[in-house]
Short mmCIF file of C-alpha atoms and ligand atoms in Angstrom, two decimals:
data_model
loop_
_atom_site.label_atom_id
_atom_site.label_comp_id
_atom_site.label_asym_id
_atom_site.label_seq_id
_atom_site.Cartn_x
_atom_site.Cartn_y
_atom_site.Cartn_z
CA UNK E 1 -14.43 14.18 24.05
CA UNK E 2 -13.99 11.39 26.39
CA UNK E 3 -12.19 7.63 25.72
CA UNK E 4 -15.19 5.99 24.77
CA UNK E 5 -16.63 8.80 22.41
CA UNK E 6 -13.47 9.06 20.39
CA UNK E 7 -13.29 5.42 20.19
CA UNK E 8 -16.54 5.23 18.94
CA UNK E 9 -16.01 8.15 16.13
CA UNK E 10 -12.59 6.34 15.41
CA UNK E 11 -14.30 3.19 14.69
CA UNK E 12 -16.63 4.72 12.17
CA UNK E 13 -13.92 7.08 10.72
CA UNK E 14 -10.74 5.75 10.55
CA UNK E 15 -9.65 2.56 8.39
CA UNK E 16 -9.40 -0.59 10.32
CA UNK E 17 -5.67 -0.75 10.55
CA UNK E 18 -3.95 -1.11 14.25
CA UNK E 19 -5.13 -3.20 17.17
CA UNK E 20 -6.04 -0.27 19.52
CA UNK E 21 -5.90 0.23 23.41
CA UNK E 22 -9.25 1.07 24.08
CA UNK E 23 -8.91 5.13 24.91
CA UNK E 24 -6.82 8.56 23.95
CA UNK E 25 -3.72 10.06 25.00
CA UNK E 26 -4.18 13.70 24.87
CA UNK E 27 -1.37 14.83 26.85
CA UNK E 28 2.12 14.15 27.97
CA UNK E 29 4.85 15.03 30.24
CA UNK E 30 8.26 13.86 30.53
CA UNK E 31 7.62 10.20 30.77
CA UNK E 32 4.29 10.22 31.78
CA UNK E 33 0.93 10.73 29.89
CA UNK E 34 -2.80 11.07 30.62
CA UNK E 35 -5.85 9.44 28.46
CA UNK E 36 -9.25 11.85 27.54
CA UNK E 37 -10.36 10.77 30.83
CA UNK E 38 -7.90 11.69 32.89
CA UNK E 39 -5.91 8.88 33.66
CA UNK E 40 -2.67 8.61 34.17
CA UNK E 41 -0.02 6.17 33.20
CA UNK E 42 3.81 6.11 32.66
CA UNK E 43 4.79 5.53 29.34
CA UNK E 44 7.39 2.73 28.73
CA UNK E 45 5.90 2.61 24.76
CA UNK E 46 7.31 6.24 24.08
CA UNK E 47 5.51 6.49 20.45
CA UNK E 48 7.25 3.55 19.55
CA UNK E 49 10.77 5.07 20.07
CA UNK E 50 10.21 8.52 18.93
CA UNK E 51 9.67 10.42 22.45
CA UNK E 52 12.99 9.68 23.80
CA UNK E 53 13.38 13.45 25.31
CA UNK E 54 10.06 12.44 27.01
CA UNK E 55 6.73 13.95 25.85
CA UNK E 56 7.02 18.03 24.92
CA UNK E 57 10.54 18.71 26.45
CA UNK E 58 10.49 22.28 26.51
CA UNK E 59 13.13 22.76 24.38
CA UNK E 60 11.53 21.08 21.21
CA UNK E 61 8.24 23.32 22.11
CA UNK E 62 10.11 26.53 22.34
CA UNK E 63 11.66 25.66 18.88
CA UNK E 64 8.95 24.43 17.08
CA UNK E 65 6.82 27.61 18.40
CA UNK E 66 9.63 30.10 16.90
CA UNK E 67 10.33 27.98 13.68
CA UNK E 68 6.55 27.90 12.71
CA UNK E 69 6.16 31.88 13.48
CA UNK E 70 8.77 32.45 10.85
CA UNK E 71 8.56 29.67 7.93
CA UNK E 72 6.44 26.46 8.61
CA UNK E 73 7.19 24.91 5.14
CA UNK E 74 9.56 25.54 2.09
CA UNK E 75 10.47 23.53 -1.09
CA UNK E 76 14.01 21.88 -1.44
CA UNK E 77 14.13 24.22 -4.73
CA UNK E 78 15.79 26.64 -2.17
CA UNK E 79 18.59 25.85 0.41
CA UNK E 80 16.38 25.28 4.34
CA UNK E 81 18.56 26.37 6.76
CA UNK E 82 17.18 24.23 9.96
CA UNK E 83 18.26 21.16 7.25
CA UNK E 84 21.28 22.28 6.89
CA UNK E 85 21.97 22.64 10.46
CA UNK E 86 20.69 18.94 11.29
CA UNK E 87 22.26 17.77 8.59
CA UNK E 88 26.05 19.11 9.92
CA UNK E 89 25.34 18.30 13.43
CA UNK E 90 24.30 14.27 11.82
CA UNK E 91 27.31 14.34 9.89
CA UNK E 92 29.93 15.97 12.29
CA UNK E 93 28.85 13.17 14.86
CA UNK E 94 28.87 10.15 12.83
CA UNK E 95 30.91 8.62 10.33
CA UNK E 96 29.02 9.13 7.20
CA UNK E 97 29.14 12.52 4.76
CA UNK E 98 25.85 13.33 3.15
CA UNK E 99 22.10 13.17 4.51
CA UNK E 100 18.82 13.14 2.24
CA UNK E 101 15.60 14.01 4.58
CA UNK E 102 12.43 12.78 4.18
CA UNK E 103 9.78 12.00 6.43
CA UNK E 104 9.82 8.28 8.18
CA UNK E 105 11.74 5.40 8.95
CA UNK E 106 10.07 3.84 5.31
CA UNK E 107 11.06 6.90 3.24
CA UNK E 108 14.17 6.34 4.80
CA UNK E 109 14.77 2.69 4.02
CA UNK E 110 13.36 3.73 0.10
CA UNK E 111 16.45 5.94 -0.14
CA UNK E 112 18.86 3.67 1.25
CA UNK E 113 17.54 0.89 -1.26
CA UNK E 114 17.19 3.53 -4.06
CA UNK E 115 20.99 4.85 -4.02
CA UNK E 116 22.00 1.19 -3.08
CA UNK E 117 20.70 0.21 -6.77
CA UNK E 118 21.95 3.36 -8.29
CA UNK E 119 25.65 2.93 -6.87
CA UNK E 120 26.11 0.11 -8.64
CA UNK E 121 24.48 1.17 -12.08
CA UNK E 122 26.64 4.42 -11.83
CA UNK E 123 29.84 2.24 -11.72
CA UNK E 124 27.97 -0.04 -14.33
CA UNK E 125 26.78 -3.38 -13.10
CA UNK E 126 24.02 -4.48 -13.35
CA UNK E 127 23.92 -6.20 -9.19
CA UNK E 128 20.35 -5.04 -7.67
CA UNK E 129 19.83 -7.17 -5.11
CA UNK E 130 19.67 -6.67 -1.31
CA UNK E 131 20.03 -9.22 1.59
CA UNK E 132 18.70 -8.71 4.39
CA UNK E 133 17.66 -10.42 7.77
CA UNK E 134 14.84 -12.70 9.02
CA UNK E 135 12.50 -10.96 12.09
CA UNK E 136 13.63 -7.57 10.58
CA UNK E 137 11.83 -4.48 10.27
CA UNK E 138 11.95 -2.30 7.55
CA UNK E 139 8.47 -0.32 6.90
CA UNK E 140 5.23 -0.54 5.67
CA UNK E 141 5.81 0.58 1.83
CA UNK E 142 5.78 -2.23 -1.22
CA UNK E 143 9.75 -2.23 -1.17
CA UNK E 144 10.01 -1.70 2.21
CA UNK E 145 7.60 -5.03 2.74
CA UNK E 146 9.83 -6.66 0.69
CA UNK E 147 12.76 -5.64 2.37
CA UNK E 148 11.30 -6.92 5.91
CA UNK E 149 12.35 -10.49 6.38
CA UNK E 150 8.81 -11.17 8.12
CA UNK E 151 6.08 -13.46 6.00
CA UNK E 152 3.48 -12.07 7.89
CA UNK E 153 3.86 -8.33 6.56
CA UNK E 154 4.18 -9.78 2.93
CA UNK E 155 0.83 -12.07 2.74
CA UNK E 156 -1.87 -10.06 0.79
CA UNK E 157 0.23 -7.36 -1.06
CA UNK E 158 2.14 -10.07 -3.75
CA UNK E 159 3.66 -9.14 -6.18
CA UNK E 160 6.23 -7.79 -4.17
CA UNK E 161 9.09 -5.66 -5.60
CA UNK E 162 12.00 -8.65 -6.29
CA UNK E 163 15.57 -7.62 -5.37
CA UNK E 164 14.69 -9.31 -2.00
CA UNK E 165 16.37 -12.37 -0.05
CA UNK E 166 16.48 -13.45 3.71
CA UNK E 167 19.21 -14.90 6.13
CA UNK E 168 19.16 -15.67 9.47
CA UNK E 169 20.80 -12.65 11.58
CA UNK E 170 24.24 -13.93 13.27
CA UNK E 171 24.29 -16.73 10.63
CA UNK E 172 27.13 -15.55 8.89
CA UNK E 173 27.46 -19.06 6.81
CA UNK E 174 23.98 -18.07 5.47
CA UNK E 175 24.83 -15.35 4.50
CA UNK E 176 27.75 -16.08 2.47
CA UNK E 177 25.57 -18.55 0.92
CA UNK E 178 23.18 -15.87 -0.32
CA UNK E 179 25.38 -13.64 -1.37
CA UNK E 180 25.27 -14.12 -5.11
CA UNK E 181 26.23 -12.10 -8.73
CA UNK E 182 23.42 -9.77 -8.50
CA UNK E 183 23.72 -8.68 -4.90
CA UNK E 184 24.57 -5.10 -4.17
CA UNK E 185 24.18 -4.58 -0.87
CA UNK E 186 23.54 -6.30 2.86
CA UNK E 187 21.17 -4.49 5.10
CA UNK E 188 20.33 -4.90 8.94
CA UNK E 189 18.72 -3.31 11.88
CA UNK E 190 22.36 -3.83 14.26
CA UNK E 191 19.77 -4.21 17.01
CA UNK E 192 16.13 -5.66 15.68
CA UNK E 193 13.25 -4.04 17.27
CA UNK E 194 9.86 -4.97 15.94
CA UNK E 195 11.07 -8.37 14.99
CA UNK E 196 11.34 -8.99 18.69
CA UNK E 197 14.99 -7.24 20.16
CA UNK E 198 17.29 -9.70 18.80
CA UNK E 199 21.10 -7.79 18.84
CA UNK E 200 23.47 -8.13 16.40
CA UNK E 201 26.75 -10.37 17.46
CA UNK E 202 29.82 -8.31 17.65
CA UNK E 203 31.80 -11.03 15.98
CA UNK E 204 28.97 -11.24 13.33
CA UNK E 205 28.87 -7.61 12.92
CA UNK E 206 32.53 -7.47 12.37
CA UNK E 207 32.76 -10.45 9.75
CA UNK E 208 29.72 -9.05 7.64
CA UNK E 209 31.47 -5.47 7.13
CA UNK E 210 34.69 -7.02 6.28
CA UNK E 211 32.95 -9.48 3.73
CA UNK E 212 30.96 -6.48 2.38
CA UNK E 213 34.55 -5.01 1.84
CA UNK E 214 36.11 -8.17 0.45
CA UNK E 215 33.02 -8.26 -2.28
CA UNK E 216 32.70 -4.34 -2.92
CA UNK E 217 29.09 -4.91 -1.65
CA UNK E 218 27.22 -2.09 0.66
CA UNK E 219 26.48 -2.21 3.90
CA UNK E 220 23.50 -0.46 4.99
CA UNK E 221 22.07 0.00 8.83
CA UNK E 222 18.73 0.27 9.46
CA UNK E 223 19.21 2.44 12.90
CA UNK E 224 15.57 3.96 12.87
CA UNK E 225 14.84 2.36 16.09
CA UNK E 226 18.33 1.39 17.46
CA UNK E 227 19.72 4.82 16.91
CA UNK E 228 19.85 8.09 18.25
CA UNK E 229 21.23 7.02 21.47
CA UNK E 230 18.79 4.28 22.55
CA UNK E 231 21.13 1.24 22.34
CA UNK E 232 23.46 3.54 24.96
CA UNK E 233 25.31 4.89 21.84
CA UNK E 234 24.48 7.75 19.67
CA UNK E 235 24.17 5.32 17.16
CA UNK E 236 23.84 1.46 17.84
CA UNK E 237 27.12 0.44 15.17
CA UNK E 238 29.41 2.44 17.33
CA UNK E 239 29.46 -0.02 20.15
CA UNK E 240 30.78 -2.65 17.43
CA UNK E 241 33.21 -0.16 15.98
CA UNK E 242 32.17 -1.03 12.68
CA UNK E 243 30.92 1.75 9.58
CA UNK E 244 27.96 1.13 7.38
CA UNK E 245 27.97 2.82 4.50
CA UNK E 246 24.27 4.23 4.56
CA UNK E 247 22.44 4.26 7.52
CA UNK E 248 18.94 5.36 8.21
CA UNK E 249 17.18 7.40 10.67
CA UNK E 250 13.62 8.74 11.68
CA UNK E 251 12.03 7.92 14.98
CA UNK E 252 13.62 9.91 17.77
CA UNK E 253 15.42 12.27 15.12
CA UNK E 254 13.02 15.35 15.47
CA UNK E 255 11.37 14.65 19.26
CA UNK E 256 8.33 13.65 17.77
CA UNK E 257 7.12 15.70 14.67
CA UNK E 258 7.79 13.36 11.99
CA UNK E 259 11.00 12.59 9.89
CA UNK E 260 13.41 10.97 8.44
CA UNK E 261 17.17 10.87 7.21
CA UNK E 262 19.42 8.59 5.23
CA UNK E 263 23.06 9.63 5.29
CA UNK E 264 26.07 7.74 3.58
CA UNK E 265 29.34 8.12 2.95
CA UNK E 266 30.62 10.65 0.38
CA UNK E 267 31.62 8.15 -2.57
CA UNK E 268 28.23 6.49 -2.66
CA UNK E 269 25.95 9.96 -2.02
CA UNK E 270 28.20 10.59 -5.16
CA UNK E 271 25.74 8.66 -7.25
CA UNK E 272 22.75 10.65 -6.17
CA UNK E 273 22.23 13.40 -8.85
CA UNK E 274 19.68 16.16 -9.20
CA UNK E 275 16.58 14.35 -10.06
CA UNK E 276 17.25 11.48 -8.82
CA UNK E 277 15.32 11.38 -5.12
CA UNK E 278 13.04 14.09 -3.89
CA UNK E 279 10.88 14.50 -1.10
CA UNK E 280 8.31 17.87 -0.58
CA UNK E 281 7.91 17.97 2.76
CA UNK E 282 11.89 15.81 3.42
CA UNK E 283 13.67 18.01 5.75
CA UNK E 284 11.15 20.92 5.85
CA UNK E 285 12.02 23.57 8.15
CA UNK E 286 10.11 22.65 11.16
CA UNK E 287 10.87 18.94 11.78
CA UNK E 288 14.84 20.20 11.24
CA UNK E 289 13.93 22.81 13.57
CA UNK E 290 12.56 20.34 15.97
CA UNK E 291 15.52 17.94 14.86
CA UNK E 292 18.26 20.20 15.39
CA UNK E 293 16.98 21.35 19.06
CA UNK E 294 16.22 16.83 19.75
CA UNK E 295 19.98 16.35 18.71
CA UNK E 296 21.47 18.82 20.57
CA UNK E 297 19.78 17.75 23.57
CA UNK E 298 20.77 14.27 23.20
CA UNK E 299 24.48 15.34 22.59
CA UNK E 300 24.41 18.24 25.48
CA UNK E 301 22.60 15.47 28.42
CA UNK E 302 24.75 12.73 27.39
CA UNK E 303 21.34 10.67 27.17
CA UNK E 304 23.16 7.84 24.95
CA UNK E 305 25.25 7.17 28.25
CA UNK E 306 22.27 7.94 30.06
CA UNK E 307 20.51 4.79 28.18
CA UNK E 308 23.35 3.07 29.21
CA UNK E 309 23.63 3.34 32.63
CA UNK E 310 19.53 3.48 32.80
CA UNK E 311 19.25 0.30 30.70
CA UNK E 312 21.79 -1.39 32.63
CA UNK E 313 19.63 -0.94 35.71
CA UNK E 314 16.24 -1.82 34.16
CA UNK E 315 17.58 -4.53 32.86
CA UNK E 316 18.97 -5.76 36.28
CA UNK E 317 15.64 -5.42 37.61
CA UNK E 318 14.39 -7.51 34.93
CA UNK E 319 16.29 -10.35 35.75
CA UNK E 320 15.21 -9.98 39.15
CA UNK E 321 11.69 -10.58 38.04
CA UNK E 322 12.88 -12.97 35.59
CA UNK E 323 13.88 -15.09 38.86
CA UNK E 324 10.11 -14.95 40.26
CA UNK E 325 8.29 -15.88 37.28
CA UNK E 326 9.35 -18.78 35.34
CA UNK E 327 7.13 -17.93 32.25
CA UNK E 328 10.06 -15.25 31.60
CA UNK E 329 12.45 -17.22 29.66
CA UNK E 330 14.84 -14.41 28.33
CA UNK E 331 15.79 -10.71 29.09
CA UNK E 332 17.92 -8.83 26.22
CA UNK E 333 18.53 -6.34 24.42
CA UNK E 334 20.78 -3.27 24.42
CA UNK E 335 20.38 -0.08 26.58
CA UNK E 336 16.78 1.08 26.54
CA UNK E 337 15.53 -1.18 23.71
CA UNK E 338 14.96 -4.46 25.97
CA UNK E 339 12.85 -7.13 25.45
CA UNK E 340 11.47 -9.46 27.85
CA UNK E 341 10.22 -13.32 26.08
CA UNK E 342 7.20 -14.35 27.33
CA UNK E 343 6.28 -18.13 27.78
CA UNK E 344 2.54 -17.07 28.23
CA UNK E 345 0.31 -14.35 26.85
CA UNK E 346 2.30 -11.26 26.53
CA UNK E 347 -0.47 -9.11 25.24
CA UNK E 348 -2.16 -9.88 28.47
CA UNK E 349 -0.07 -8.95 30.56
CA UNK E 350 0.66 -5.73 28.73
CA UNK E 351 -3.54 -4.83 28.92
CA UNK E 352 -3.13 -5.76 33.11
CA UNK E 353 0.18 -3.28 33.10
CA UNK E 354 -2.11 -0.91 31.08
CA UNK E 355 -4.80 -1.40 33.86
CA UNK E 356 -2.20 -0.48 36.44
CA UNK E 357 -0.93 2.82 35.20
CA UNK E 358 2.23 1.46 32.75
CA UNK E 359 2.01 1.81 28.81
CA UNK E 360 3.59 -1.15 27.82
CA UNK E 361 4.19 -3.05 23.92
CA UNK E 362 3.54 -6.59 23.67
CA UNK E 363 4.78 -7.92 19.93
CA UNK E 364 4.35 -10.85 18.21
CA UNK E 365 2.31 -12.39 21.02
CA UNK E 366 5.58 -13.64 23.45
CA UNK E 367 7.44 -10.34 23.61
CA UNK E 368 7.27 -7.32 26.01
CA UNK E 369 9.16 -4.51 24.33
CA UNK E 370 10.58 -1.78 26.75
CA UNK E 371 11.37 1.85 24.93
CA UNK E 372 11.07 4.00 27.88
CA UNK E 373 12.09 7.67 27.51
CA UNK E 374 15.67 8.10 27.85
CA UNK E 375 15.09 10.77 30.28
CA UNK E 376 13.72 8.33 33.23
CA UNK E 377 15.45 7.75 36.23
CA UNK E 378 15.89 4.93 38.88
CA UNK E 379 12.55 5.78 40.41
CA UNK E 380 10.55 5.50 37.51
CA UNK E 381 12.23 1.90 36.82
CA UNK E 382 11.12 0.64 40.33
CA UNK E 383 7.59 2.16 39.30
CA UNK E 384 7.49 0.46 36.12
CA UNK E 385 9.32 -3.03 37.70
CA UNK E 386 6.51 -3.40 40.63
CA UNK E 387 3.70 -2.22 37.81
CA UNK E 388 4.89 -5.39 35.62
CA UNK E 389 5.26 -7.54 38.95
CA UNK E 390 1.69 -7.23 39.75
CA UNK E 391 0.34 -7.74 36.57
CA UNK E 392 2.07 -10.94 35.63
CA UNK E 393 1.10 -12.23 39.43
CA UNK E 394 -2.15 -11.78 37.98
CA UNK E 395 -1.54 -12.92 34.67
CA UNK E 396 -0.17 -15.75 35.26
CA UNK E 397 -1.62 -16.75 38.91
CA UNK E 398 -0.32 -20.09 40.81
CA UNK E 399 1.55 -21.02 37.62
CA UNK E 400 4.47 -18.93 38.87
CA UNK E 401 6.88 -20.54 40.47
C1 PLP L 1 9.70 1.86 12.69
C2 PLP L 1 10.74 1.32 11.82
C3 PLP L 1 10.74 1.54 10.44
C4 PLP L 1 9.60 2.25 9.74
O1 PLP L 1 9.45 3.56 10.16
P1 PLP L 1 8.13 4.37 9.77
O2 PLP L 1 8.44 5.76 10.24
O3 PLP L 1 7.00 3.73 10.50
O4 PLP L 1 7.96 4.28 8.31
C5 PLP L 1 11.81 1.08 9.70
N1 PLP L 1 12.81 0.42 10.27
C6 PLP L 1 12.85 0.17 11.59
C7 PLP L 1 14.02 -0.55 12.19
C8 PLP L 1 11.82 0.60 12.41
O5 PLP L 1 11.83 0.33 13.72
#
């Protein structure tokens, strides 16, 4: 089928949920990807975060090919042996004990806010509650919603699960404010994504962990964008040196077949009993499969110093454009999760970089995301820069400077 015939079967088939580019990407290549007609276009948008080997690095095929020729799916009644693998090679590199696997970044964040609640009933209080921070991001489920500090995710879907309030992130005066009898826990993304790539202050970062400590109250990270090496670290809290006490994973965990994790640290898995969280397909043997062979790569190439140094560089060139157009009023971010703020239509300019052979996410209307593979080099930066240069010359015309 071609772009416009799978549109048109897509509009008639499939609910009405996501503001679509207007054609297919049927295959993909390291960092670039072609469209049902051909096309070709370098992918900055990576599947949201997930394809940070690049698209079908041959060493996630060759394992997903040998994993599904000997067992595609088994229940968690019996001990999975790709889990347990992923699930050592999670643990041995981070600072937390025990992972649960399920299937997404939601799942995920369901877990965390599931053992959050039962941690404190197993030590017997009755503290439920969970702060967490405006523009954040926390998935698309009814507690989920309610754990994502955004309005505009919550409107339609009342009632919402309660246990729920919102500070400011870097507002640590706010958030000693909120803190109150029933809270349990504090939960952040240390670097927001979909709320717009606002980072976490180190200072802030610092003060929150040590007033979780002060109040016995969990600390949970959200790193199911931010991690996995994106934020140039293999997970975005190390660069603070600062522990949470669960954090969550999915995206980039398995190279693109789906998953999630949520590991924490031994005392608090402790209240997890049999019974008390499940999943079917959580940690089936071929996303660990796929999972083990992403992680290894990540560890072997040194990609979260790759991000680094990579990030570093795009984000130079950024600036550089930031000085030609004035309707670019901020470049941050951390590594290979940078944002650019657009005073002007960002969306536009993403369809003219889509016009020009760059995949490109414009969110909330005034901010260009970048989540490039973090296998791309120099070259494909300079590709990517001069892509974005031309479209905001058109975009935004003689209103440059
Ligand atoms: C994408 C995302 C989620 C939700 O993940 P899904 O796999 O879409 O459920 C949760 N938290 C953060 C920080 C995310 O970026």
């Amino acid at each position: 089928m071609d772009n416009a015939t799978i549109k048109a079967q897509g509009e008639k088939y499939i609910m009405n949920t996501y503001r679509r580019f207007p054609f297919a990407l049927v295959r993909g290549q390291g960092a670039r990807v072609w469209d049902a007609d051909g096309r070709e276009y370098l992918d900055f948008v990576s599947g949201l975060a997930v394809n940070s080997l690049g698209h079908c690095h041959p060493k996630v095929v060759a394992a997903i090919r040998e994993q599904a020729g000997k067992l595609l799916h088994c229940s968690n009644l019996y001990w999975i042996e790709p889990q347990v693998e992923l699930a050592r090679l999670l643990v041995e590199n981070s600072g937390l004990d025990k992972v649960f696997f399920c299937n997404s970044g939601a799942e995920a964040n369901e877990a965390a806010i599931k053992l959050a609640r039962k941690y404190a009933k197993a030590r017997g209080d009755s503290r439920y509650e969970i702060i967490t921070m405006r523009k954040s991001f926390h998935g698309r489920t009814l507690a989920t919603v309610a754990a994502t500090g955004q309005e505009q995710f919550h409107r339609g879907f009342e009632p919402l699960p309660e246990g729920f309030c919102y500070v400011p992130l870097n507002d640590l005066g706010a958030l000693k404010q909120a803190i109150g009898p029933r809270t349990c826990a504090v939960m952040l993304e240390p670097v927001q994504g979909e709320g717009g790539v606002y980072v976490a202050e180190e200072d802030y970062l610092k003060a929150v962990r040590a007033l979780c400590d002060e109040l016995g109250l969990l600390l949970i990270f959200d790193e199911v964008q931010c991690g996995l090496g994106r934020t140039g670290y293999l997970f975005a809290y190390q660069y603070y040196g600062v522990e949470p006490d669960i954090m969550t994973l999915a995206k980039a965990l398995a190279g693109g077949v789906p998953i999630g994790a949520m590991l924490a640290k031994e005392k608090v898995a402790a209240a997890f009993q049999p019974g008390d969280h499940a999943s079917t397909f959580g940690g089936n043997p071929l996303a660990t499969a796929a999972g083990v062979a992403a992680f290894k790569l990540l560890l072997e190439e040194d990609l979260p110093r790759r991000a680094r140094e990579i990030g570093a560089y795009l984000r130079t060139r950024l600036q550089e454009l930031a000085g030609k157009y004035r309707q670019i009023t901020e470049v941050r971010g951390r590594g290979l999760l940078l944002g650019l703020e657009i005073d002007g239509p960002a969306d536009e300019v993403a369809v003219a970089c889509e016009r020009r052979g760059l995949l490109i996410n414009a969110i909330h209307g005034h901010v260009l995301r970048f989540l490039p593979p973090l296998i791309i080099g120099r070259e494909e930066v300079d590709r990517a820069v001069a892509i974005l240069d031309g479209a905001m010359a058109e975009v935004f015309g003689n209103n440059a400077y």
